[in-house]
């Protein structure tokens, strides 16, 4: 199975082949990109730009990449795609909202008004959304796709800028930018564990998972660590600039990226 890891540096979106370790630049986004998501059905990669919009482009593609603007937002931060309903979800920490629109950007809707919502992930199988806050004393919440039944999952998080739900194992993983700790819990918030402490405060951004590993960035380096506790992290790639977004792309679309893969051929 061909597996690529997509990531963003200062303005650039890059791709690394996890089998060959070859790195190539996809596009210059011209703006900071904090997260990535993918529609495995239509085969579009969605890219939030901090300058005020979300763009998309066909991926993978042998053609020169031409991106299109999907929707405007003041500072889009976390991103997730619901492939069942063809909805794009995102957080905007400046506007203080979790938003939704159709895959083409139409029907823009406010799902929830919230204080500095940040990282976002969705569980398509169980129809839950999880998000963290960009606050030093923030919380992690779970709610339905329509913004109802909100529940606190974890009540002492510090700037959650990376979050991922693993449907097959019923685990939630998140990275705390404020402490440098990568943590996990059951999807209901119980059994909180620290997987690794990076000891790097204010340097840790997004995370993603595949079947066996959690991928995370620390400053200019991407690491992977086994989901099973007791093993140390290994370096996947070191870049020349700060790394923000990290996204695992499986060529066949069968991974559990945002839990969508196993059941729905998506992310």
Short mmCIF file of C-alpha atoms in Angstrom, two decimals:
data_model
loop_
_atom_site.label_atom_id
_atom_site.label_comp_id
_atom_site.label_asym_id
_atom_site.label_seq_id
_atom_site.Cartn_x
_atom_site.Cartn_y
_atom_site.Cartn_z
CA UNK A 1 0.00 0.00 0.00
CA UNK A 2 1.45 3.32 -1.05
CA UNK A 3 1.37 5.76 1.83
CA UNK A 4 2.23 9.43 1.68
CA UNK A 5 2.61 11.93 4.48
CA UNK A 6 1.55 15.46 3.61
CA UNK A 7 2.74 18.37 5.73
CA UNK A 8 2.97 22.15 5.69
CA UNK A 9 5.88 24.44 6.41
CA UNK A 10 6.02 28.24 6.17
CA UNK A 11 3.69 28.72 3.21
CA UNK A 12 4.52 25.45 1.46
CA UNK A 13 2.65 22.18 1.24
CA UNK A 14 4.92 19.15 0.86
CA UNK A 15 4.65 15.39 0.40
CA UNK A 16 6.91 12.64 1.67
CA UNK A 17 6.71 9.07 0.41
CA UNK A 18 6.89 6.93 3.56
CA UNK A 19 8.37 4.03 1.61
CA UNK A 20 11.15 5.89 -0.22
CA UNK A 21 11.48 9.01 2.01
CA UNK A 22 11.44 11.19 -1.12
CA UNK A 23 10.10 14.69 -0.39
CA UNK A 24 8.58 17.04 -2.95
CA UNK A 25 6.82 20.40 -2.84
CA UNK A 26 3.16 20.32 -3.91
CA UNK A 27 2.21 24.00 -3.81
CA UNK A 28 3.10 27.33 -2.31
CA UNK A 29 -0.06 28.11 -0.36
CA UNK A 30 1.15 31.64 0.33
CA UNK A 31 -0.10 31.43 3.90
CA UNK A 32 0.26 29.42 7.09
CA UNK A 33 -1.61 26.09 6.90
CA UNK A 34 -2.47 24.52 10.26
CA UNK A 35 -4.30 21.37 9.13
CA UNK A 36 -5.32 19.28 6.11
CA UNK A 37 -8.22 17.02 5.23
CA UNK A 38 -9.22 14.91 2.25
CA UNK A 39 -12.32 13.83 0.37
CA UNK A 40 -11.52 10.28 -0.78
CA UNK A 41 -14.73 10.16 -2.82
CA UNK A 42 -14.08 13.19 -5.05
CA UNK A 43 -10.30 13.06 -4.45
CA UNK A 44 -9.78 16.63 -3.31
CA UNK A 45 -7.29 17.84 -0.71
CA UNK A 46 -8.64 20.70 1.42
CA UNK A 47 -6.23 23.33 2.71
CA UNK A 48 -7.12 26.10 5.20
CA UNK A 49 -5.10 29.28 4.76
CA UNK A 50 -4.70 31.64 7.71
CA UNK A 51 -5.00 34.59 5.35
CA UNK A 52 -8.74 33.98 5.21
CA UNK A 53 -9.96 31.08 3.09
CA UNK A 54 -10.01 27.33 2.48
CA UNK A 55 -8.80 26.05 -0.89
CA UNK A 56 -8.87 22.63 -2.53
CA UNK A 57 -7.16 20.86 -5.41
CA UNK A 58 -7.26 17.36 -6.97
CA UNK A 59 -4.82 14.95 -5.33
CA UNK A 60 -2.99 12.92 -6.39
CA UNK A 61 -2.51 14.45 -9.81
CA UNK A 62 0.07 14.31 -12.59
CA UNK A 63 -0.99 17.76 -13.76
CA UNK A 64 0.28 21.12 -12.55
CA UNK A 65 -1.72 21.85 -9.40
CA UNK A 66 -4.42 24.47 -9.84
CA UNK A 67 -6.29 25.20 -6.63
CA UNK A 68 -9.71 26.77 -6.23
CA UNK A 69 -11.16 28.73 -3.34
CA UNK A 70 -13.90 26.81 -1.53
CA UNK A 71 -15.05 29.16 1.21
CA UNK A 72 -13.88 32.25 3.08
CA UNK A 73 -13.14 32.32 6.82
CA UNK A 74 -11.09 34.78 8.88
CA UNK A 75 -8.64 32.28 10.39
CA UNK A 76 -9.52 28.64 9.58
CA UNK A 77 -7.61 26.35 11.91
CA UNK A 78 -8.90 22.77 12.30
CA UNK A 79 -10.38 20.90 9.34
CA UNK A 80 -12.36 17.66 8.86
CA UNK A 81 -14.34 16.15 5.98
CA UNK A 82 -17.55 14.14 6.32
CA UNK A 83 -17.51 11.95 3.23
CA UNK A 84 -20.93 10.45 3.90
CA UNK A 85 -22.75 13.78 3.62
CA UNK A 86 -20.03 15.54 1.60
CA UNK A 87 -19.65 18.24 4.24
CA UNK A 88 -16.54 20.19 5.16
CA UNK A 89 -16.18 21.19 8.83
CA UNK A 90 -13.71 23.71 10.19
CA UNK A 91 -12.90 25.78 13.25
CA UNK A 92 -12.16 29.50 13.21
CA UNK A 93 -10.55 30.65 16.44
CA UNK A 94 -10.81 34.35 15.54
CA UNK A 95 -14.52 34.22 14.72
CA UNK A 96 -15.04 31.77 17.58
CA UNK A 97 -17.09 29.30 15.56
CA UNK A 98 -17.23 25.76 14.24
CA UNK A 99 -18.52 25.95 10.68
CA UNK A 100 -19.82 23.61 8.01
CA UNK A 101 -20.36 23.88 4.27
CA UNK A 102 -20.92 21.60 1.31
CA UNK A 103 -17.88 20.18 -0.46
CA UNK A 104 -18.01 23.00 -3.02
CA UNK A 105 -18.31 25.73 -0.38
CA UNK A 106 -22.06 26.31 -0.68
CA UNK A 107 -24.50 26.40 2.24
CA UNK A 108 -22.05 27.85 4.79
CA UNK A 109 -23.51 27.28 8.26
CA UNK A 110 -22.49 27.93 11.87
CA UNK A 111 -22.56 24.67 13.85
CA UNK A 112 -21.42 26.07 17.20
CA UNK A 113 -20.29 29.36 18.74
CA UNK A 114 -17.26 28.64 20.94
CA UNK A 115 -14.26 30.35 22.55
CA UNK A 116 -11.17 29.77 20.40
CA UNK A 117 -11.98 26.34 18.92
CA UNK A 118 -8.84 24.80 17.46
CA UNK A 119 -8.08 21.21 16.44
CA UNK A 120 -11.02 19.23 15.02
CA UNK A 121 -11.68 15.59 14.15
CA UNK A 122 -14.81 13.60 13.31
CA UNK A 123 -15.99 10.04 13.92
CA UNK A 124 -18.10 9.18 10.89
CA UNK A 125 -19.15 5.77 12.18
CA UNK A 126 -20.69 7.11 15.40
CA UNK A 127 -21.47 10.62 14.09
CA UNK A 128 -19.42 12.48 16.70
CA UNK A 129 -17.23 15.54 16.38
CA UNK A 130 -14.33 16.24 18.77
CA UNK A 131 -12.50 19.53 19.16
CA UNK A 132 -9.99 21.22 21.42
CA UNK A 133 -9.49 24.86 22.34
CA UNK A 134 -6.55 27.20 21.77
CA UNK A 135 -6.54 28.13 25.45
CA UNK A 136 -4.03 27.45 28.24
CA UNK A 137 -6.89 26.19 30.43
CA UNK A 138 -9.08 24.77 27.68
CA UNK A 139 -11.22 21.69 27.30
CA UNK A 140 -11.80 18.95 24.74
CA UNK A 141 -15.44 18.46 23.75
CA UNK A 142 -17.52 15.90 21.92
CA UNK A 143 -20.76 16.83 20.16
CA UNK A 144 -23.04 15.68 17.35
CA UNK A 145 -22.56 16.83 13.77
CA UNK A 146 -25.39 19.34 14.18
CA UNK A 147 -23.78 20.91 17.25
CA UNK A 148 -25.94 19.27 19.91
CA UNK A 149 -25.28 17.04 22.97
CA UNK A 150 -21.97 18.73 23.75
CA UNK A 151 -19.99 16.92 26.44
CA UNK A 152 -16.62 17.63 28.08
CA UNK A 153 -14.20 14.80 27.26
CA UNK A 154 -11.13 16.29 28.97
CA UNK A 155 -11.15 19.38 31.15
CA UNK A 156 -7.53 20.44 31.59
CA UNK A 157 -5.98 20.77 28.15
CA UNK A 158 -3.47 23.39 27.06
CA UNK A 159 -3.74 24.67 23.47
CA UNK A 160 -4.93 21.56 21.60
CA UNK A 161 -3.74 22.11 18.03
CA UNK A 162 -3.71 18.46 16.98
CA UNK A 163 -6.46 15.87 17.53
CA UNK A 164 -7.41 12.57 15.91
CA UNK A 165 -10.05 9.96 16.65
CA UNK A 166 -9.24 6.31 15.96
CA UNK A 167 -12.58 4.62 15.38
CA UNK A 168 -11.32 1.06 15.16
CA UNK A 169 -9.72 1.28 18.61
CA UNK A 170 -12.23 3.72 20.16
CA UNK A 171 -9.36 6.01 21.18
CA UNK A 172 -8.93 9.76 20.94
CA UNK A 173 -5.42 11.20 20.52
CA UNK A 174 -4.37 14.81 20.97
CA UNK A 175 -1.28 16.99 21.17
CA UNK A 176 -1.07 19.83 23.68
CA UNK A 177 0.91 22.71 22.20
CA UNK A 178 1.12 24.33 25.63
CA UNK A 179 2.74 21.36 27.40
CA UNK A 180 4.29 19.28 24.61
CA UNK A 181 2.38 16.17 25.72
CA UNK A 182 0.80 13.70 23.30
CA UNK A 183 -2.15 12.09 25.10
CA UNK A 184 -4.93 9.60 24.49
CA UNK A 185 -8.22 8.54 26.07
CA UNK A 186 -11.23 6.37 25.32
CA UNK A 187 -13.77 8.15 23.12
CA UNK A 188 -15.81 8.98 26.23
CA UNK A 189 -12.88 10.69 27.95
CA UNK A 190 -11.91 7.95 30.41
CA UNK A 191 -8.49 6.27 30.75
CA UNK A 192 -6.38 9.35 29.93
CA UNK A 193 -2.76 8.43 29.19
CA UNK A 194 0.34 10.36 28.16
CA UNK A 195 1.90 8.59 25.17
CA UNK A 196 4.98 10.79 24.98
CA UNK A 197 6.20 14.04 26.51
CA UNK A 198 8.16 15.99 23.90
CA UNK A 199 9.49 18.44 26.54
CA UNK A 200 9.10 21.08 23.86
CA UNK A 201 6.58 23.73 24.90
CA UNK A 202 4.98 25.76 22.13
CA UNK A 203 6.55 23.72 19.32
CA UNK A 204 4.01 20.95 18.68
CA UNK A 205 1.26 21.23 16.11
CA UNK A 206 -0.96 18.76 14.27
CA UNK A 207 -1.08 14.97 14.53
CA UNK A 208 -2.47 12.13 12.42
CA UNK A 209 -2.63 8.35 12.65
CA UNK A 210 -2.53 5.26 10.52
CA UNK A 211 -3.22 1.69 11.63
CA UNK A 212 -0.15 1.41 13.86
CA UNK A 213 1.42 4.82 14.39
CA UNK A 214 0.74 8.35 15.52
CA UNK A 215 2.57 11.01 13.50
CA UNK A 216 3.29 14.38 15.08
CA UNK A 217 5.39 17.45 14.44
CA UNK A 218 7.82 19.08 16.85
CA UNK A 219 9.37 22.28 15.57
CA UNK A 220 10.99 21.27 12.23
CA UNK A 221 10.72 17.48 12.60
CA UNK A 222 8.00 14.88 12.07
CA UNK A 223 8.06 11.89 14.42
CA UNK A 224 6.08 8.68 14.56
CA UNK A 225 5.36 6.63 17.65
CA UNK A 226 3.56 3.30 18.00
CA UNK A 227 0.05 3.50 19.43
CA UNK A 228 1.06 0.83 21.93
CA UNK A 229 2.70 2.38 24.98
CA UNK A 230 6.29 1.56 25.81
CA UNK A 231 8.07 2.39 22.57
CA UNK A 232 9.94 5.58 21.83
CA UNK A 233 9.38 7.88 18.83
CA UNK A 234 11.40 7.71 15.61
CA UNK A 235 12.18 10.53 13.18
CA UNK A 236 10.28 10.47 9.87
CA UNK A 237 11.55 13.73 8.38
CA UNK A 238 13.43 16.86 9.38
CA UNK A 239 12.79 20.02 7.38
CA UNK A 240 14.42 23.45 7.22
CA UNK A 241 11.37 25.27 8.59
CA UNK A 242 8.72 24.93 11.27
CA UNK A 243 6.19 22.17 10.46
CA UNK A 244 2.49 22.73 11.13
CA UNK A 245 0.00 20.37 9.46
CA UNK A 246 0.58 16.60 9.29
CA UNK A 247 -1.71 14.32 7.27
CA UNK A 248 -1.36 10.62 6.39
CA UNK A 249 -2.67 9.82 2.91
CA UNK A 250 -3.31 6.22 1.90
CA UNK A 251 -3.45 5.59 -1.82
CA UNK A 252 -6.37 3.18 -1.51
CA UNK A 253 -8.27 5.35 0.94
CA UNK A 254 -8.69 2.56 3.45
CA UNK A 255 -6.96 4.05 6.47
CA UNK A 256 -8.69 5.30 9.56
CA UNK A 257 -7.85 8.91 8.90
CA UNK A 258 -10.46 10.71 10.91
CA UNK A 259 -12.04 7.28 11.18
CA UNK A 260 -13.52 7.53 7.87
CA UNK A 261 -11.45 5.04 6.03
CA UNK A 262 -12.40 1.61 7.19
CA UNK A 263 -16.11 1.89 6.60
CA UNK A 264 -16.57 4.64 4.10
CA UNK A 265 -13.55 4.76 1.80
CA UNK A 266 -12.88 8.33 2.82
CA UNK A 267 -11.49 10.97 5.08
#
